[in-house]
Every structure is written in structure tokens, then in C-alpha cells.
């Protein structure tokens, strides 16, 4: 199975900060990477697909980049609604895998 | 509006069985692959199983292979997960998930149903 490693596992930031989360794959996944946001007690929500494509309705302050084995999710100016846990997911192989998650907390 | 509503969760003893259902609406159910993803309490997301749009192909994570069976009834717009030989480590919220532009991209999630395996 392809292992997905996210860093950091927890991130403390303030409203207005630029935030970057990294996701590394154990082997190349081309651009077959998605990012999801999950709030406590809620289902995950798709933010980014194919590494850098913004899902419809997602604010433009979210962006994704990368290919191969290294990817990033950037929030350009953190808003109160963005405090949540973020997961990456590779969909390059049938054995789909998620990263361990990054919790974005209020500083 | 896409809606996915899971049901069937609950408390079950180790070794027992349970069947989860997911009622879908707001899209052409028979045109999309569907998935189950689970999340143990306080933990991350774990992929469980997939089924193709016509039900002809299925996939299982190694952790559930041979114990869980995914199926669908396109006439009823319903997805199922039959779980047997349940273990404590199967305790989780189980999400029904719709595939997006790729069969393995998850664009809509249900609210989840909690399965607790305990004596």
C-alpha cells in the first residue's frame, strides 16, 4: 500500500495567517491527490482534487500544489471557519489511503 | 441536492454481525461507484470498501477482506455493507461516500453511523 505522511500533525495559527500543510507519498502518485476538511462531529468535505483543482464552492483562499510524492495544501489567509482537521488522500491505486491528518488550532 | 443517509449502526458483540444501509438521493445512483470509509473514535480516516456503479466489481481493504461484503440495489438507490465476525477494532463511524469524477475520489459523504463492537 502507498503510505501517506502528513506534517505537521497539529498546527497553531491565528486568523489571517498563511498556513501550509504537507503530504508526502511513499511512492509516486502523479497528481492523484485530494484534500479534505473535517470539523468535529461532521463528515469530511472535499476541498481539492487532482492535487491543485479547487472543488466547486470552496473558497479561493484554499490552494493545492505538488506532484509525484510531495504535495501541499495552503490556506492564504486563515478564517475562523477554517479551524478543522485536514486529510490528504491518494487515489492513484486501488488501495486508497489517507494521511494521518493535520489539526489546525487557534493560537 | 445530493443526500446520503446511513442507518443500521449500533452495539454488537465481538463475533457478531451487522448490516449497514445507505439511502441515496439527489443524483443518478446507478451511474456512480460508491464507497464505505470508517473513522475510529478520535482517529483518522480508513478506507473500507468500494463497489462499481453496476455492482459488478468490488474492492475491500485487507483489514475487512473476507468479513465484510459490499452490495447495492440500484432499483432502491441503496448501498449496503454486511459486516460479520466483528472485532473491537471495527468500532468506528462508518461513512457512505459517493464517487466523483474519478471512481476513487470522494465528492459527497453521508453523516455517518456509529458501530460499536463490545461485550
mmCIF file of C-alpha atoms in Angstrom:
data_model
loop_
_atom_site.group_PDB
_atom_site.id
_atom_site.type_symbol
_atom_site.label_atom_id
_atom_site.label_comp_id
_atom_site.label_asym_id
_atom_site.label_seq_id
_atom_site.Cartn_x
_atom_site.Cartn_y
_atom_site.Cartn_z
ATOM 1 C CA UNK A 1 0.000 0.000 0.000
ATOM 2 C CA UNK A 2 1.057 3.589 -0.604
ATOM 3 C CA UNK A 3 1.722 5.342 2.709
ATOM 4 C CA UNK A 4 0.699 8.976 3.087
ATOM 5 C CA UNK A 5 2.516 11.088 5.688
ATOM 6 C CA UNK A 6 1.175 14.487 6.714
ATOM 7 C CA UNK A 7 3.034 17.169 8.602
ATOM 8 C CA UNK A 8 2.628 18.749 10.983
ATOM 9 C CA UNK A 9 0.091 16.701 12.922
ATOM 10 C CA UNK A 10 -1.036 19.831 14.765
ATOM 11 C CA UNK A 11 -0.674 23.447 13.763
ATOM 12 C CA UNK A 12 -1.478 26.506 15.871
ATOM 13 C CA UNK A 13 -2.278 29.647 13.906
ATOM 14 C CA UNK A 14 -4.131 32.942 14.095
ATOM 15 C CA UNK A 15 -6.855 34.380 11.912
ATOM 16 C CA UNK A 16 -5.222 35.939 8.866
ATOM 17 C CA UNK A 17 -2.164 33.685 8.912
ATOM 18 C CA UNK A 18 -0.907 31.856 5.841
ATOM 19 C CA UNK A 19 -0.959 28.140 6.592
ATOM 20 C CA UNK A 20 0.779 25.312 4.744
ATOM 21 C CA UNK A 21 0.254 21.582 5.282
ATOM 22 C CA UNK A 22 2.484 18.980 3.646
ATOM 23 C CA UNK A 23 1.621 15.486 2.477
ATOM 24 C CA UNK A 24 4.227 13.004 1.289
ATOM 25 C CA UNK A 25 3.562 9.745 -0.551
ATOM 26 C CA UNK A 26 5.761 6.663 -0.169
ATOM 27 C CA UNK A 27 5.870 6.336 -3.963
ATOM 28 C CA UNK A 28 4.851 8.488 -6.901
ATOM 29 C CA UNK A 29 1.128 9.103 -7.253
ATOM 30 C CA UNK A 30 1.393 11.576 -10.149
ATOM 31 C CA UNK A 31 -1.265 14.190 -9.309
ATOM 32 C CA UNK A 32 -3.850 11.783 -7.913
ATOM 33 C CA UNK A 33 -4.195 13.527 -4.573
ATOM 34 C CA UNK A 34 -7.177 15.047 -2.801
ATOM 35 C CA UNK A 35 -7.550 17.192 0.315
ATOM 36 C CA UNK A 36 -10.499 17.054 2.719
ATOM 37 C CA UNK A 37 -11.578 19.237 5.633
ATOM 38 C CA UNK A 38 -13.304 17.717 8.648
ATOM 39 C CA UNK A 39 -14.903 19.561 11.542
ATOM 40 C CA UNK A 40 -15.717 17.849 14.859
ATOM 41 C CA UNK A 41 -18.727 15.565 14.609
ATOM 42 C CA UNK A 42 -19.095 16.161 10.884
ATOM 43 C CA UNK A 43 -18.272 14.253 7.714
ATOM 44 C CA UNK A 44 -15.216 15.230 5.674
ATOM 45 C CA UNK A 45 -15.652 17.714 2.843
ATOM 46 C CA UNK A 46 -13.723 17.638 -0.432
ATOM 47 C CA UNK A 47 -11.596 20.758 -0.954
ATOM 48 C CA UNK A 48 -9.020 19.962 -3.633
ATOM 49 C CA UNK A 49 -8.702 17.154 -6.181
ATOM 50 C CA UNK A 50 -6.045 16.185 -8.683
ATOM 51 C CA UNK A 51 -3.538 17.950 -6.439
ATOM 52 C CA UNK A 52 -4.490 21.504 -7.419
ATOM 53 C CA UNK A 53 -8.096 21.633 -8.689
ATOM 54 C CA UNK A 54 -10.473 23.512 -6.418
ATOM 55 C CA UNK A 55 -13.795 21.785 -5.785
ATOM 56 C CA UNK A 56 -16.823 23.851 -6.713
ATOM 57 C CA UNK A 57 -17.949 26.151 -3.902
ATOM 58 C CA UNK A 58 -14.660 26.007 -1.989
ATOM 59 C CA UNK A 59 -13.209 29.456 -1.183
ATOM 60 C CA UNK A 60 -10.266 30.550 -3.304
ATOM 61 C CA UNK A 61 -8.073 31.032 -0.228
ATOM 62 C CA UNK A 62 -7.539 27.256 -0.397
ATOM 63 C CA UNK A 63 -4.995 26.019 -2.920
ATOM 64 C CA UNK A 64 -3.073 22.835 -3.575
ATOM 65 C CA UNK A 65 0.169 22.073 -5.317
ATOM 66 C CA UNK A 66 2.651 19.302 -5.966
ATOM 67 C CA UNK A 67 3.090 16.130 -7.944
ATOM 68 C CA UNK A 68 4.880 12.838 -7.628
ATOM 69 C CA UNK A 69 5.479 12.348 -3.915
ATOM 70 C CA UNK A 70 5.251 15.791 -2.314
ATOM 71 C CA UNK A 71 2.136 17.922 -2.021
ATOM 72 C CA UNK A 72 0.987 20.979 -0.116
ATOM 73 C CA UNK A 73 -2.314 22.499 0.929
ATOM 74 C CA UNK A 74 -2.159 26.246 1.517
ATOM 75 C CA UNK A 75 -4.719 28.492 3.159
ATOM 76 C CA UNK A 76 -3.734 32.009 2.138
ATOM 77 C CA UNK A 77 -5.484 33.863 4.964
ATOM 78 C CA UNK A 78 -6.891 31.668 7.737
ATOM 79 C CA UNK A 79 -10.517 32.371 8.616
ATOM 80 C CA UNK A 80 -12.441 31.365 11.770
ATOM 81 C CA UNK A 81 -14.354 28.740 9.771
ATOM 82 C CA UNK A 82 -11.080 27.055 8.730
ATOM 83 C CA UNK A 83 -10.164 25.671 12.151
ATOM 84 C CA UNK A 84 -10.567 21.962 11.478
ATOM 85 C CA UNK A 85 -8.648 18.790 10.674
ATOM 86 C CA UNK A 86 -7.319 18.321 7.152
ATOM 87 C CA UNK A 87 -6.611 14.992 5.448
ATOM 88 C CA UNK A 88 -4.843 14.148 2.229
ATOM 89 C CA UNK A 89 -5.848 11.062 0.223
ATOM 90 C CA UNK A 90 -4.128 9.337 -2.660
ATOM 91 C CA UNK A 91 -6.255 7.798 -5.374
ATOM 92 C CA UNK A 92 -3.512 6.558 -7.652
ATOM 93 C CA UNK A 93 -4.034 2.906 -6.776
ATOM 94 C CA UNK A 94 -6.983 0.697 -5.894
ATOM 95 C CA UNK A 95 -5.682 0.567 -2.346
ATOM 96 C CA UNK A 96 -6.784 4.064 -1.384
ATOM 97 C CA UNK A 97 -5.067 5.626 1.607
ATOM 98 C CA UNK A 98 -5.353 8.734 3.735
ATOM 99 C CA UNK A 99 -2.782 10.756 5.584
ATOM 100 C CA UNK A 100 -2.957 10.851 9.347
ATOM 101 C CA UNK A 101 -4.488 14.314 9.453
ATOM 102 C CA UNK A 102 -3.414 17.823 10.452
ATOM 103 C CA UNK A 103 -5.400 19.627 13.116
ATOM 104 C CA UNK A 104 -5.407 23.402 12.672
ATOM 105 C CA UNK A 105 -5.964 25.026 16.056
ATOM 106 C CA UNK A 106 -6.483 28.582 17.208
ATOM 107 C CA UNK A 107 -3.276 30.130 18.536
ATOM 108 C CA UNK B 1 -29.096 18.193 -3.608
ATOM 109 C CA UNK B 2 -27.070 15.040 -3.005
ATOM 110 C CA UNK B 3 -28.076 13.247 0.183
ATOM 111 C CA UNK B 4 -26.587 10.094 1.670
ATOM 112 C CA UNK B 5 -28.251 8.757 4.806
ATOM 113 C CA UNK B 6 -26.688 5.834 6.649
ATOM 114 C CA UNK B 7 -28.517 3.566 9.051
ATOM 115 C CA UNK B 8 -28.054 0.260 10.814
ATOM 116 C CA UNK B 9 -25.281 1.092 13.249
ATOM 117 C CA UNK B 10 -25.376 0.109 16.888
ATOM 118 C CA UNK B 11 -23.828 -2.005 19.610
ATOM 119 C CA UNK B 12 -22.844 -5.563 18.690
ATOM 120 C CA UNK B 13 -20.847 -8.218 20.498
ATOM 121 C CA UNK B 14 -17.478 -9.430 19.208
ATOM 122 C CA UNK B 15 -18.041 -12.096 16.579
ATOM 123 C CA UNK B 16 -21.450 -10.703 15.729
ATOM 124 C CA UNK B 17 -22.899 -9.311 12.518
ATOM 125 C CA UNK B 18 -24.489 -6.070 11.397
ATOM 126 C CA UNK B 19 -25.766 -4.675 8.112
ATOM 127 C CA UNK B 20 -25.383 -1.019 7.295
ATOM 128 C CA UNK B 21 -27.552 0.713 4.699
ATOM 129 C CA UNK B 22 -27.112 3.992 2.858
ATOM 130 C CA UNK B 23 -30.069 5.608 1.139
ATOM 131 C CA UNK B 24 -29.038 7.917 -1.688
ATOM 132 C CA UNK B 25 -30.915 10.745 -3.380
ATOM 133 C CA UNK B 26 -30.285 13.839 -5.483
ATOM 134 C CA UNK B 27 -28.207 12.111 -8.168
ATOM 135 C CA UNK B 28 -28.367 9.179 -10.571
ATOM 136 C CA UNK B 29 -27.269 6.492 -8.115
ATOM 137 C CA UNK B 30 -26.763 3.814 -10.762
ATOM 138 C CA UNK B 31 -24.144 5.938 -12.552
ATOM 139 C CA UNK B 32 -21.613 6.198 -9.741
ATOM 140 C CA UNK B 33 -19.264 3.969 -7.816
ATOM 141 C CA UNK B 34 -19.883 4.047 -4.075
ATOM 142 C CA UNK B 35 -17.633 3.527 -1.066
ATOM 143 C CA UNK B 36 -17.515 2.959 2.662
ATOM 144 C CA UNK B 37 -14.923 4.802 4.767
ATOM 145 C CA UNK B 38 -14.645 4.488 8.543
ATOM 146 C CA UNK B 39 -13.207 6.503 11.395
ATOM 147 C CA UNK B 40 -12.439 5.026 14.795
ATOM 148 C CA UNK B 41 -13.173 7.347 17.752
ATOM 149 C CA UNK B 42 -10.565 10.103 17.859
ATOM 150 C CA UNK B 43 -8.641 8.609 14.939
ATOM 151 C CA UNK B 44 -8.117 9.270 11.234
ATOM 152 C CA UNK B 45 -9.938 8.048 8.150
ATOM 153 C CA UNK B 46 -9.643 4.458 6.949
ATOM 154 C CA UNK B 47 -10.816 3.203 3.582
ATOM 155 C CA UNK B 48 -13.051 0.119 3.814
ATOM 156 C CA UNK B 49 -14.694 -0.920 0.563
ATOM 157 C CA UNK B 50 -15.860 0.083 -2.905
ATOM 158 C CA UNK B 51 -18.400 -1.088 -5.464
ATOM 159 C CA UNK B 52 -18.720 -0.158 -9.114
ATOM 160 C CA UNK B 53 -21.777 1.562 -10.489
ATOM 161 C CA UNK B 54 -23.389 -1.667 -11.719
ATOM 162 C CA UNK B 55 -22.206 -3.724 -8.751
ATOM 163 C CA UNK B 56 -20.037 -5.924 -10.930
ATOM 164 C CA UNK B 57 -16.755 -5.007 -9.257
ATOM 165 C CA UNK B 58 -15.940 -4.726 -5.582
ATOM 166 C CA UNK B 59 -12.849 -3.886 -3.540
ATOM 167 C CA UNK B 60 -12.000 -4.407 0.125
ATOM 168 C CA UNK B 61 -9.262 -3.214 2.413
ATOM 169 C CA UNK B 62 -7.161 -6.067 3.769
ATOM 170 C CA UNK B 63 -8.434 -5.313 7.279
ATOM 171 C CA UNK B 64 -12.002 -6.327 6.338
ATOM 172 C CA UNK B 65 -11.497 -8.744 3.455
ATOM 173 C CA UNK B 66 -13.407 -11.981 3.975
ATOM 174 C CA UNK B 67 -15.553 -10.466 6.752
ATOM 175 C CA UNK B 68 -17.371 -7.570 5.067
ATOM 176 C CA UNK B 69 -19.484 -7.615 1.893
ATOM 177 C CA UNK B 70 -20.468 -4.514 -0.034
ATOM 178 C CA UNK B 71 -23.520 -4.552 -2.292
ATOM 179 C CA UNK B 72 -26.007 -2.195 -3.860
ATOM 180 C CA UNK B 73 -29.584 -2.170 -5.121
ATOM 181 C CA UNK B 74 -29.822 0.390 -7.902
ATOM 182 C CA UNK B 75 -33.604 -0.009 -8.060
ATOM 183 C CA UNK B 76 -33.795 1.200 -4.451
ATOM 184 C CA UNK B 77 -30.903 3.708 -4.608
ATOM 185 C CA UNK B 78 -29.372 1.950 -1.646
ATOM 186 C CA UNK B 79 -25.848 0.862 -0.716
ATOM 187 C CA UNK B 80 -25.158 -1.858 1.844
ATOM 188 C CA UNK B 81 -22.313 -3.130 3.962
ATOM 189 C CA UNK B 82 -22.757 -6.547 5.531
ATOM 190 C CA UNK B 83 -20.309 -6.936 8.395
ATOM 191 C CA UNK B 84 -19.614 -10.242 10.098
ATOM 192 C CA UNK B 85 -17.060 -11.662 12.544
ATOM 193 C CA UNK B 86 -16.871 -8.191 14.036
ATOM 194 C CA UNK B 87 -13.931 -7.250 16.214
ATOM 195 C CA UNK B 88 -13.344 -4.478 18.737
ATOM 196 C CA UNK B 89 -11.100 -2.752 16.200
ATOM 197 C CA UNK B 90 -14.055 -2.420 13.826
ATOM 198 C CA UNK B 91 -15.588 0.115 16.222
ATOM 199 C CA UNK B 92 -15.939 3.312 14.211
ATOM 200 C CA UNK B 93 -18.219 5.748 12.483
ATOM 201 C CA UNK B 94 -18.943 4.330 9.040
ATOM 202 C CA UNK B 95 -19.443 6.827 6.229
ATOM 203 C CA UNK B 96 -21.192 6.160 2.949
ATOM 204 C CA UNK B 97 -19.383 8.052 0.207
ATOM 205 C CA UNK B 98 -20.232 8.879 -3.394
ATOM 206 C CA UNK B 99 -17.534 8.771 -6.049
ATOM 207 C CA UNK B 100 -16.848 11.920 -8.027
ATOM 208 C CA UNK B 101 -15.164 12.500 -11.370
ATOM 209 C CA UNK B 102 -12.896 9.560 -10.633
ATOM 210 C CA UNK B 103 -14.252 6.311 -9.156
ATOM 211 C CA UNK B 104 -11.895 6.764 -6.216
ATOM 212 C CA UNK B 105 -12.444 10.465 -5.494
ATOM 213 C CA UNK B 106 -14.964 11.130 -2.740
ATOM 214 C CA UNK B 107 -17.158 14.125 -3.506
ATOM 215 C CA UNK B 108 -20.114 13.600 -1.125
ATOM 216 C CA UNK B 109 -20.207 11.952 2.293
ATOM 217 C CA UNK B 110 -23.086 10.858 4.490
ATOM 218 C CA UNK B 111 -23.302 11.894 8.138
ATOM 219 C CA UNK B 112 -22.057 8.503 9.299
ATOM 220 C CA UNK B 113 -23.390 5.737 11.525
ATOM 221 C CA UNK B 114 -21.606 4.512 14.649
ATOM 222 C CA UNK B 115 -20.783 0.833 15.040
ATOM 223 C CA UNK B 116 -19.600 -0.237 18.478
ATOM 224 C CA UNK B 117 -18.214 -3.744 18.954
ATOM 225 C CA UNK B 118 -18.094 -4.580 22.627
ATOM 226 C CA UNK B 119 -19.201 -7.216 25.089
#
